[in-house]
Amino acid sequence: MNMSPFFKKRTKKNKVPTIPESKILENSTKIISPKLEDNIYEINKIFQKNMDFLIRKFNLFGKTPAVLICLKSLVSTEKIDRDIIKLLQEGEPLSDPSQQVTQYIINNILYFSDVKEVSELSSFIKAISSGKALILIEGEEYGIELDVVEKEKRSIEEPATERVVRGPRDGFIEQIMTNISLLRYRLPVPEFQIEETEVGKRTRTKVAICYMDDIVSEDLLKEVKMRIDAINIDSILDAGYIEQFIQDRPNSPFPQVQNTERPDKVIGNILEGRVAILIDGSPFALIVPATFNQFYQTSEDYYERWIISSFVRIVRMAALIFSLTFSSFYITVLSFHPELIPANFVVAAASGRQGVPFPVIFEVLVMEFAMEILREATVRMPQQVGGALSIVGVLVVGQAAVQAGFVSPITVVIIALSTIGSFATPSYNAATAFRMLRFLLIILAGTFGLLGLAVGIMLVLNHMLSLRSFGIPYMTPFSPGNIKSLKDSIFRAPFYWLKERPAENHVRDAQRIGKKVKDTTKNNFLDNNGGDFDET
């Protein structure tokens, strides 16, 4: 059965300006020369201005001129001194003159697992730039490339943006090989495939595409590779670059690619038939396809019992809807439809607004905007100052505004509750999208009342229903409806109900939980002990 749900993005026919090629590609056709000085001259032209550029000349086996080239800031000088130069100077020369020198050195002298011969000048330039050491020998048409990279990296710790009460505490860091090891540790099976590619004509950033070979849809995998290969940019500095290039609707406020710093979350999505993308230099992994359902779920939902997880998910969804509509509904009721609420509340709200010179919509907009400024200032300030700033902003500024008569006390409460509701969304991107749309609903509600609020909500829902992520409807499993996938949506069913992987991913192996095996251990134990527990 041929399933092709993964549609290609629409591409503009506008002429794209050509990006200048890097020096690596400029020298892709040049071959190294048997003359050592010619090679040194070519490489010197490119790297001689760099303060960390090192050329170490020595005599191979005490007689043949040779040179080692590297960037000192990226390599381990201790390895170079002890394991390369010393061995090559003191080693015994070839007994067979017909034997190739570079092969003899690789097979008999050096103790490196990652070592190879190279002949293209472009490979030399790329290797030097990435922190490897090169050995060139007089009279040889091949050089030796050695991996002596020693990069600084931070320790593995719990992600600050995705903390959990129960679950693993490790998170991704900036080095891609360390991140891959965290995934391999959790999924030590040969079906787990990791393909490497490079993106960025100047940065040549490593990108890893991770998937389960016997689960993932071939159409999805092909589409992911095609979109990554189509990226034409000079630099990739973070996962956010690739996210913006591969999503279906870049102009939508809603994220269509999920990002996470948690290895356990990545593995969970890979086992459901999705594809993960790791980028060297970024602690965030990208997961595709991504539906709206995924952005209010956390990995901790699967570590707790299903009743607790379901309750927490319902609370998150209610908080998300609450944060989007509460401010605009407050404006609608107070300005246009006071008959919708009890008379006592109307009297209390009206009395609280005595002396406030501004209409309700202006009052709410100013407070919402002030909360956004306070939120941004708290994030950008140093950690020691940020906490104090948030407390001062909420307590002192809010109280002073009420006493000065700029806003009413009930408005401060409404804005505070809406803001707290947005914090309950686990995904920062999704929460930001709803905070932006909150301003749209406030303006519509303040202008047209309940009709404007209803139209605004319909516009938001209609836009979400029109979105797709790699061909998958954004609002699945709600629209189009899927009963099996609904078991893991607003609430989380017990594991023995979740026997199949999500149907929307069109996986090749849908079964993930087998038949339940009857547990007779307890009965046998009671039978063998006469129905009583004997402590002895």
Coordinates of C-alpha atoms in Angstrom, one line a residue:
M1 CA 0.0 0.0 0.0
N2 CA 1.5 3.3 -1.1
M3 CA 1.1 6.1 1.4
S4 CA 2.5 9.5 0.5
P5 CA 1.3 12.0 3.1
F6 CA 4.5 13.9 3.1
F7 CA 4.1 16.7 0.7
K8 CA 6.8 19.0 -0.6
K9 CA 6.9 22.6 0.3
R10 CA 6.0 25.2 -2.3
T11 CA 9.2 26.8 -3.6
K12 CA 9.3 30.3 -4.9
K13 CA 10.6 30.8 -8.5
N14 CA 12.5 33.9 -7.6
K15 CA 16.1 33.9 -8.6
V16 CA 18.3 33.2 -5.5
P17 CA 21.6 35.0 -5.4
T18 CA 24.6 32.7 -5.4
I19 CA 26.5 32.4 -2.1
P20 CA 30.3 32.8 -2.5
E21 CA 32.1 29.5 -2.2
S22 CA 34.5 28.9 0.7
K23 CA 38.2 28.3 0.3
I24 CA 37.5 24.6 0.8
L25 CA 35.4 24.4 -2.3
E26 CA 37.7 26.8 -4.2
N27 CA 40.6 24.3 -3.8
S28 CA 38.5 21.2 -4.3
T29 CA 40.3 20.3 -7.6
K30 CA 43.9 20.8 -6.3
I31 CA 46.1 17.9 -5.5
I32 CA 49.0 18.1 -3.1
S33 CA 52.4 18.2 -4.6
P34 CA 55.3 15.8 -3.9
K35 CA 57.4 18.9 -3.1
L36 CA 57.0 19.7 0.6
E37 CA 57.7 23.5 0.2
D38 CA 55.0 23.9 -2.4
N39 CA 52.4 22.4 -0.1
I40 CA 53.5 24.6 2.8
Y41 CA 53.2 27.6 0.6
E42 CA 49.6 26.8 -0.5
I43 CA 48.4 26.2 3.1
N44 CA 50.3 29.2 4.4
K45 CA 48.4 31.5 2.0
I46 CA 45.2 30.5 3.8
F47 CA 46.2 30.2 7.4
Q48 CA 49.3 32.4 8.0
K49 CA 47.3 35.3 9.5
N50 CA 45.9 33.1 12.3
M51 CA 47.7 33.4 15.6
D52 CA 47.0 29.8 16.5
F53 CA 48.3 28.4 13.2
L54 CA 51.2 26.0 13.8
I55 CA 53.8 24.5 11.3
R56 CA 56.2 22.1 13.0
K57 CA 59.0 20.9 10.8
F58 CA 60.9 17.8 11.7
N59 CA 62.9 15.0 10.1
L60 CA 61.0 11.7 9.6
F61 CA 63.1 8.8 11.0
G62 CA 65.9 11.4 11.5
K63 CA 66.5 12.0 7.8
T64 CA 63.4 12.8 5.6
P65 CA 62.0 16.3 5.8
A66 CA 58.4 16.4 7.1
V67 CA 56.0 18.9 8.6
L68 CA 53.0 18.8 11.0
I69 CA 50.3 21.4 10.5
C70 CA 47.4 22.2 12.9
L71 CA 45.5 24.9 14.7
K72 CA 46.8 25.0 18.3
S73 CA 43.5 26.2 19.8
L74 CA 41.7 23.0 18.7
V75 CA 44.2 20.2 19.2
S76 CA 45.9 18.5 22.2
T77 CA 49.5 19.6 22.0
E78 CA 50.4 16.8 24.5
K79 CA 49.1 14.2 22.0
I80 CA 51.1 15.8 19.2
D81 CA 54.4 15.9 21.2
R82 CA 54.1 12.4 22.7
D83 CA 52.2 10.3 20.2
I84 CA 53.2 11.8 16.9
I85 CA 56.4 13.8 16.6
K86 CA 58.4 11.7 19.1
L87 CA 57.4 8.4 17.4
L88 CA 58.0 9.7 13.9
Q89 CA 61.5 11.1 14.8
E90 CA 62.6 8.0 16.7
G91 CA 60.9 5.3 14.6
E92 CA 62.8 2.8 12.4
P93 CA 62.9 3.6 8.7
L94 CA 61.4 1.4 6.0
S95 CA 63.3 -1.8 5.3
D96 CA 61.5 -2.1 1.9
P97 CA 62.1 1.0 -0.3
S98 CA 59.2 0.1 -2.5
Q99 CA 56.7 0.3 0.3
Q100 CA 54.6 3.5 0.6
V101 CA 55.9 5.7 3.5
T102 CA 52.4 6.9 4.6
Q103 CA 51.0 3.4 4.7
Y104 CA 54.0 2.2 6.7
I105 CA 53.6 5.0 9.2
I106 CA 49.8 4.4 9.6
N107 CA 50.3 0.6 10.0
N108 CA 53.5 0.4 12.1
I109 CA 54.3 3.7 13.8
L110 CA 51.2 5.7 14.9
Y111 CA 48.6 4.5 17.5
F112 CA 45.5 6.3 16.3
S113 CA 42.2 4.8 15.5
D114 CA 41.0 7.8 13.4
V115 CA 43.7 8.2 10.8
K116 CA 43.6 8.2 7.0
E117 CA 45.4 9.2 3.9
V118 CA 44.3 12.3 1.9
S119 CA 45.5 13.8 -1.3
E120 CA 43.2 16.7 -2.1
L121 CA 44.1 20.2 -0.8
S122 CA 40.5 20.9 0.1
S123 CA 40.5 17.9 2.5
F124 CA 43.6 19.3 4.1
I125 CA 42.0 22.7 4.6
K126 CA 38.8 21.2 6.0
A127 CA 40.7 19.0 8.4
I128 CA 42.9 21.8 9.7
S129 CA 39.8 24.0 10.3
S130 CA 38.0 21.2 12.2
G131 CA 40.9 20.6 14.6
K132 CA 42.8 17.8 13.0
A133 CA 46.6 17.5 12.5
L134 CA 48.2 16.9 9.1
I135 CA 51.5 15.3 8.3
L136 CA 53.2 16.0 5.0
I137 CA 56.4 14.2 3.9
E138 CA 58.9 15.2 1.2
G139 CA 58.4 13.2 -2.0
E140 CA 55.0 11.7 -1.0
E141 CA 51.8 12.4 -2.9
Y142 CA 49.6 11.6 0.1
G143 CA 49.4 13.2 3.5
I144 CA 48.2 11.8 6.9
E145 CA 45.2 13.2 8.7
L146 CA 45.1 12.5 12.5
D147 CA 42.2 13.2 14.9
V148 CA 43.8 15.1 17.8
V149 CA 40.8 17.4 18.5
E150 CA 40.5 18.6 22.1
K151 CA 37.4 20.9 22.4
E152 CA 36.2 22.5 25.6
K153 CA 32.7 21.3 26.5
R154 CA 30.4 21.8 29.5
S155 CA 29.2 19.0 31.6
I156 CA 26.0 17.1 31.1
E157 CA 23.3 18.4 33.4
E158 CA 19.5 18.7 33.5
P159 CA 18.0 21.1 31.0
A160 CA 16.9 24.3 32.6
T161 CA 13.9 24.7 30.3
E162 CA 12.5 21.2 30.7
R163 CA 12.9 20.2 34.3
V164 CA 11.0 17.2 35.6
V165 CA 10.0 15.9 39.0
R166 CA 10.4 12.3 38.0
G167 CA 12.6 11.2 35.1
P168 CA 16.2 11.3 33.8
R169 CA 18.4 14.3 34.7
D170 CA 20.7 14.4 31.7
G171 CA 20.4 16.8 28.8
F172 CA 22.1 17.6 25.5
I173 CA 25.2 19.8 25.2
E174 CA 26.8 21.5 22.2
Q175 CA 29.0 18.6 21.1
I176 CA 27.1 16.4 18.6
M177 CA 29.1 13.2 19.3
T178 CA 28.2 13.5 23.0
N179 CA 24.6 14.0 22.2
I180 CA 24.7 10.9 19.9
S181 CA 26.2 8.9 22.7
L182 CA 23.3 9.9 25.0
L183 CA 20.9 8.5 22.4
R184 CA 22.9 5.3 21.7
Y185 CA 23.0 4.6 25.5
R186 CA 19.2 4.5 25.5
L187 CA 18.6 2.8 22.2
P188 CA 21.5 0.2 21.7
V189 CA 20.0 -1.6 18.7
P190 CA 21.4 -1.8 15.1
E191 CA 18.0 -0.5 13.7
F192 CA 18.8 2.9 15.2
Q193 CA 20.4 4.7 12.3
I194 CA 22.2 8.1 12.3
E195 CA 23.1 9.6 9.0
E196 CA 25.5 12.6 8.7
T197 CA 25.3 15.5 6.4
E198 CA 26.7 19.1 6.3
V199 CA 24.8 22.3 6.1
G200 CA 26.3 25.8 5.6
K201 CA 28.8 26.6 2.9
R202 CA 31.1 28.4 5.3
T203 CA 30.5 26.8 8.7
R204 CA 30.1 23.2 7.2
T205 CA 28.0 22.4 10.3
K206 CA 27.5 18.7 11.0
V207 CA 23.9 17.6 11.0
A208 CA 22.8 14.1 12.2
I209 CA 19.5 12.6 11.0
C210 CA 18.3 10.0 13.6
Y211 CA 15.6 7.4 13.0
M212 CA 14.6 3.8 13.5
D213 CA 15.1 2.0 10.2
D214 CA 12.4 -0.5 10.6
I215 CA 9.8 1.9 12.0
V216 CA 10.0 5.3 10.2
S217 CA 8.1 5.9 7.0
E218 CA 10.3 6.0 3.9
D219 CA 8.3 9.0 2.6
L220 CA 9.0 11.0 5.7
L221 CA 12.7 10.2 5.8
K222 CA 13.0 11.1 2.1
E223 CA 11.2 14.4 2.7
V224 CA 13.4 15.3 5.7
K225 CA 16.6 14.7 3.8
M226 CA 15.4 16.6 0.8
R227 CA 14.5 19.7 2.9
I228 CA 17.8 19.7 4.7
D229 CA 19.8 19.3 1.4
A230 CA 17.8 22.2 -0.1
I231 CA 19.1 24.6 2.6
N232 CA 21.3 27.2 0.8
I233 CA 23.0 29.4 3.4
D234 CA 26.5 30.2 4.4
S235 CA 26.2 29.5 8.1
I236 CA 24.3 27.3 10.6
L237 CA 24.8 28.5 14.2
D238 CA 22.0 26.8 16.0
A239 CA 19.1 24.3 15.5
G240 CA 16.8 27.3 15.0
Y241 CA 18.3 28.0 11.6
I242 CA 17.3 24.6 10.3
E243 CA 13.9 24.7 12.0
Q244 CA 13.0 27.9 10.1
F245 CA 14.1 26.4 6.8
I246 CA 12.3 23.0 7.0
Q247 CA 8.9 23.9 8.5
D248 CA 5.9 24.0 6.1
R249 CA 4.6 27.5 7.0
P250 CA 7.4 29.8 8.2
N251 CA 5.0 32.7 8.6
S252 CA 2.7 31.0 11.1
P253 CA 3.1 31.9 14.8
F254 CA 2.7 28.2 15.7
P255 CA 5.8 26.0 15.8
Q256 CA 5.7 23.1 13.3
V257 CA 8.9 21.5 14.4
Q258 CA 9.4 20.4 18.0
N259 CA 12.7 21.2 19.8
T260 CA 14.0 19.6 23.0
E261 CA 17.1 19.2 25.2
R262 CA 16.0 15.9 26.6
P263 CA 17.5 12.6 25.2
D264 CA 14.7 10.5 26.6
K265 CA 12.1 12.7 24.8
V266 CA 14.0 12.3 21.5
I267 CA 14.1 8.5 21.9
G268 CA 10.4 8.4 22.7
N269 CA 9.5 10.2 19.5
I270 CA 11.9 8.2 17.4
L271 CA 10.2 5.0 18.6
E272 CA 6.9 6.5 17.6
G273 CA 8.1 6.8 14.0
R274 CA 9.4 10.4 14.0
V275 CA 12.8 11.7 12.8
A276 CA 15.2 13.6 15.1
I277 CA 17.8 16.1 13.8
L278 CA 20.9 16.9 15.8
I279 CA 23.1 20.0 15.0
D280 CA 26.7 20.3 16.0
G281 CA 27.0 23.3 18.3
S282 CA 23.4 23.3 19.5
P283 CA 22.0 21.6 22.6
F284 CA 18.6 21.4 21.0
A285 CA 17.3 18.5 18.9
L286 CA 14.6 18.9 16.4
I287 CA 11.7 16.4 16.0
V288 CA 9.5 16.1 12.9
P289 CA 6.7 15.8 12.2
A290 CA 5.2 17.8 15.1
T291 CA 1.6 18.2 15.9
F292 CA -0.1 20.6 18.3
N293 CA -0.8 17.6 20.6
Q294 CA 3.0 17.3 21.3
F295 CA 3.5 20.8 22.6
Y296 CA 1.6 20.5 25.8
Q297 CA 2.9 17.0 26.6
T298 CA 6.1 16.2 28.6
S299 CA 8.2 13.1 28.9
E300 CA 7.2 13.0 32.6
D301 CA 3.7 12.1 31.5
Y302 CA 4.8 8.6 30.7
Y303 CA 6.8 8.1 34.0
E304 CA 3.8 8.7 36.2
R305 CA 0.6 6.6 36.5
W306 CA -1.9 7.3 33.8
I307 CA -4.5 8.9 36.1
I308 CA -2.1 11.5 37.4
S309 CA -0.7 12.1 34.0
S310 CA -4.1 12.6 32.5
F311 CA -5.1 15.0 35.2
V312 CA -2.0 17.1 34.7
R313 CA -2.5 17.2 30.9
I314 CA -6.1 18.4 31.4
V315 CA -4.9 21.1 33.7
R316 CA -2.3 22.2 31.1
M317 CA -4.8 22.4 28.4
A318 CA -7.3 24.3 30.5
A319 CA -4.5 26.8 31.5
L320 CA -3.5 27.2 27.8
I321 CA -7.1 28.1 26.8
F322 CA -7.5 30.2 29.9
S323 CA -4.4 32.3 29.1
L324 CA -5.6 32.8 25.6
T325 CA -9.1 34.0 26.2
F326 CA -9.5 35.2 29.8
S327 CA -8.3 38.8 29.2
S328 CA -10.4 39.3 26.1
F329 CA -13.5 37.6 27.8
Y330 CA -13.0 40.0 30.7
I331 CA -13.2 43.0 28.3
T332 CA -16.2 41.6 26.5
V333 CA -18.2 41.1 29.7
L334 CA -17.3 44.4 31.3
S335 CA -17.7 46.6 28.2
F336 CA -20.5 44.9 26.2
H337 CA -22.3 42.1 28.0
P338 CA -22.4 42.7 31.8
E339 CA -25.6 40.7 31.9
L340 CA -23.6 37.5 31.4
I341 CA -22.2 37.6 34.9
P342 CA -23.9 37.9 38.4
A343 CA -25.0 41.4 39.4
N344 CA -22.8 41.3 42.5
F345 CA -19.7 40.8 40.5
V346 CA -20.7 43.6 38.1
V347 CA -21.1 46.0 41.1
A348 CA -17.7 44.9 42.5
A349 CA -16.0 45.3 39.2
A350 CA -17.6 48.7 38.6
S351 CA -16.7 50.0 42.1
G352 CA -13.1 48.8 41.6
R353 CA -12.8 50.8 38.4
Q354 CA -14.0 54.1 40.0
G355 CA -11.4 56.8 39.3
V356 CA -9.7 54.9 36.4
P357 CA -9.6 57.3 33.5
F358 CA -9.0 54.7 30.7
P359 CA -11.4 52.3 29.0
V360 CA -11.1 48.6 29.9
I361 CA -9.4 47.7 26.6
F362 CA -6.7 50.3 27.0
E363 CA -6.2 49.3 30.6
V364 CA -5.8 45.6 29.7
L365 CA -3.5 46.3 26.7
V366 CA -1.2 48.4 28.8
M367 CA -1.0 45.8 31.6
E368 CA -0.4 43.0 29.1
F369 CA 2.3 44.9 27.4
A370 CA 3.9 45.7 30.7
M371 CA 3.9 42.0 31.6
E372 CA 5.6 41.2 28.4
I373 CA 8.3 43.8 29.1
L374 CA 8.7 42.4 32.6
R375 CA 9.0 38.9 31.3
E376 CA 11.6 39.8 28.7
A377 CA 13.6 41.9 31.2
T378 CA 13.6 39.0 33.7
V379 CA 14.9 36.6 31.0
R380 CA 17.7 38.9 29.8
M381 CA 18.9 40.1 33.2
P382 CA 21.6 38.2 35.1
Q383 CA 20.2 35.3 37.1
Q384 CA 21.0 37.0 40.5
V385 CA 19.1 40.1 39.5
G386 CA 16.3 38.5 37.4
G387 CA 14.4 37.0 40.4
A388 CA 14.5 40.3 42.3
L389 CA 13.3 42.2 39.3
S390 CA 10.3 40.0 38.8
I391 CA 9.2 40.4 42.4
V392 CA 9.7 44.1 42.3
G393 CA 7.8 44.4 39.0
V394 CA 4.8 42.4 40.1
L395 CA 4.4 43.7 43.7
V396 CA 5.8 47.2 43.7
V397 CA 4.8 48.4 40.3
G398 CA 1.4 46.6 40.3
Q399 CA 0.5 48.0 43.7
A400 CA 1.7 51.5 42.8
A401 CA -0.3 51.4 39.6
V402 CA -3.5 50.5 41.5
Q403 CA -3.0 53.1 44.1
A404 CA -2.3 55.8 41.5
G405 CA -5.6 55.0 39.8
F406 CA -4.1 53.9 36.4
V407 CA -5.6 50.4 36.6
S408 CA -8.2 48.7 38.7
P409 CA -7.4 45.9 41.1
I410 CA -9.5 43.3 39.3
T411 CA -7.6 44.0 36.0
V412 CA -4.3 43.3 37.8
V413 CA -5.8 39.9 39.0
I414 CA -7.0 39.0 35.5
I415 CA -3.7 39.8 33.8
A416 CA -1.8 37.9 36.5
L417 CA -4.0 34.8 36.1
S418 CA -3.6 34.9 32.3
T419 CA 0.2 35.2 32.6
I420 CA 0.4 32.3 35.1
G421 CA -1.7 30.2 32.7
S422 CA 0.8 30.7 29.9
F423 CA 3.6 29.4 32.1
A424 CA 1.8 26.0 32.4
T425 CA 2.6 25.2 28.7
P426 CA 5.7 23.1 28.5
S427 CA 6.8 24.4 25.1
Y428 CA 8.2 27.9 25.1
N429 CA 7.5 28.3 21.4
A430 CA 3.8 27.3 21.7
A431 CA 3.3 29.5 24.8
T432 CA 4.8 32.5 22.9
A433 CA 2.4 32.0 20.0
F434 CA -0.6 32.1 22.3
R435 CA 0.7 35.2 24.1
M436 CA 1.0 36.9 20.7
L437 CA -2.5 35.9 19.7
R438 CA -3.9 37.1 23.0
F439 CA -3.3 40.7 21.8
L440 CA -5.4 40.0 18.7
L441 CA -8.3 38.7 20.7
I442 CA -8.1 41.6 23.1
I443 CA -8.4 44.1 20.2
L444 CA -11.3 42.2 18.6
A445 CA -13.1 41.8 21.9
G446 CA -12.7 45.4 22.8
T447 CA -14.0 46.5 19.4
F448 CA -16.8 44.1 18.6
G449 CA -17.6 42.5 21.9
L450 CA -18.5 38.8 22.1
L451 CA -18.9 38.6 18.3
G452 CA -15.3 39.8 17.9
L453 CA -14.0 37.3 20.5
A454 CA -15.9 34.5 18.7
V455 CA -14.5 35.5 15.3
G456 CA -11.0 35.7 16.7
I457 CA -11.2 32.3 18.2
M458 CA -12.5 30.9 14.9
L459 CA -9.7 32.5 13.0
V460 CA -7.1 31.0 15.3
L461 CA -8.7 27.5 15.1
N462 CA -9.1 27.8 11.3
H463 CA -5.4 28.7 11.0
M464 CA -4.4 25.7 13.2
L465 CA -6.6 23.4 11.2
S466 CA -4.9 24.5 7.9
L467 CA -1.4 23.8 9.2
R468 CA 0.6 20.7 8.3
S469 CA 4.0 19.4 9.6
F470 CA 5.7 17.3 6.9
G471 CA 2.3 16.5 5.5
I472 CA 0.7 15.6 8.8
P473 CA -2.4 17.7 9.8
Y474 CA -1.4 19.9 12.7
M475 CA -4.5 19.2 14.8
T476 CA -4.4 15.4 14.5
P477 CA -5.8 13.3 16.2
F478 CA -8.7 15.8 16.8
S479 CA -9.0 16.8 13.1
P480 CA -9.0 14.5 11.3
G481 CA -10.3 12.3 14.1
N482 CA -8.5 9.2 15.1
I483 CA -9.8 7.2 18.0
K484 CA -6.7 5.2 18.6
S485 CA -4.5 8.3 18.7
L486 CA -7.0 10.1 21.0
K487 CA -5.9 7.6 23.7
D488 CA -2.7 9.6 24.1
S489 CA -3.9 13.2 23.6
I490 CA -5.7 15.3 26.2
F491 CA -5.6 12.4 28.6
R492 CA -3.1 9.5 28.6
A493 CA -4.6 6.0 28.6
P494 CA -2.9 3.1 30.4
F495 CA 0.0 1.5 28.6
Y496 CA -1.9 -1.7 27.8
W497 CA -4.3 0.5 25.8
L498 CA -1.5 2.0 23.7
K499 CA -0.7 -1.1 21.8
E500 CA 0.0 0.7 18.5
R501 CA 2.2 3.6 17.5
P502 CA 0.5 6.9 16.3
A503 CA -1.3 6.1 13.1
E504 CA -0.7 9.6 11.6
N505 CA 3.1 8.8 11.3
H506 CA 2.4 6.0 8.8
V507 CA 5.0 3.7 10.4
R508 CA 6.1 0.4 9.0
D509 CA 5.9 -1.4 12.3
A510 CA 2.8 -0.3 14.1
Q511 CA 2.8 -2.7 17.0
R512 CA 4.7 -1.7 20.1
I513 CA 3.0 -3.6 22.9
G514 CA 2.3 -7.4 22.6
K515 CA -0.4 -9.5 24.2
K516 CA -0.6 -9.3 28.0
V517 CA 1.0 -12.2 29.7
K518 CA -0.9 -13.6 32.6
D519 CA 1.1 -13.1 35.8
T520 CA 0.8 -16.2 38.0
T521 CA 3.7 -15.4 40.3
K522 CA 1.5 -14.2 43.1
N523 CA -0.8 -17.2 43.0
N524 CA 2.1 -19.7 42.9
F525 CA 3.7 -17.9 45.8
L526 CA 0.5 -18.0 47.9
D527 CA -0.1 -21.7 47.0
N528 CA 3.4 -22.7 48.0
N529 CA 3.1 -20.9 51.3
G530 CA -0.4 -22.0 52.3
G531 CA -1.9 -18.7 51.5
D532 CA 0.2 -16.9 54.2
F533 CA 3.3 -14.8 54.0
D534 CA 6.1 -16.4 56.0
E535 CA 8.7 -13.8 57.0
T536 CA 11.2 -16.5 57.8

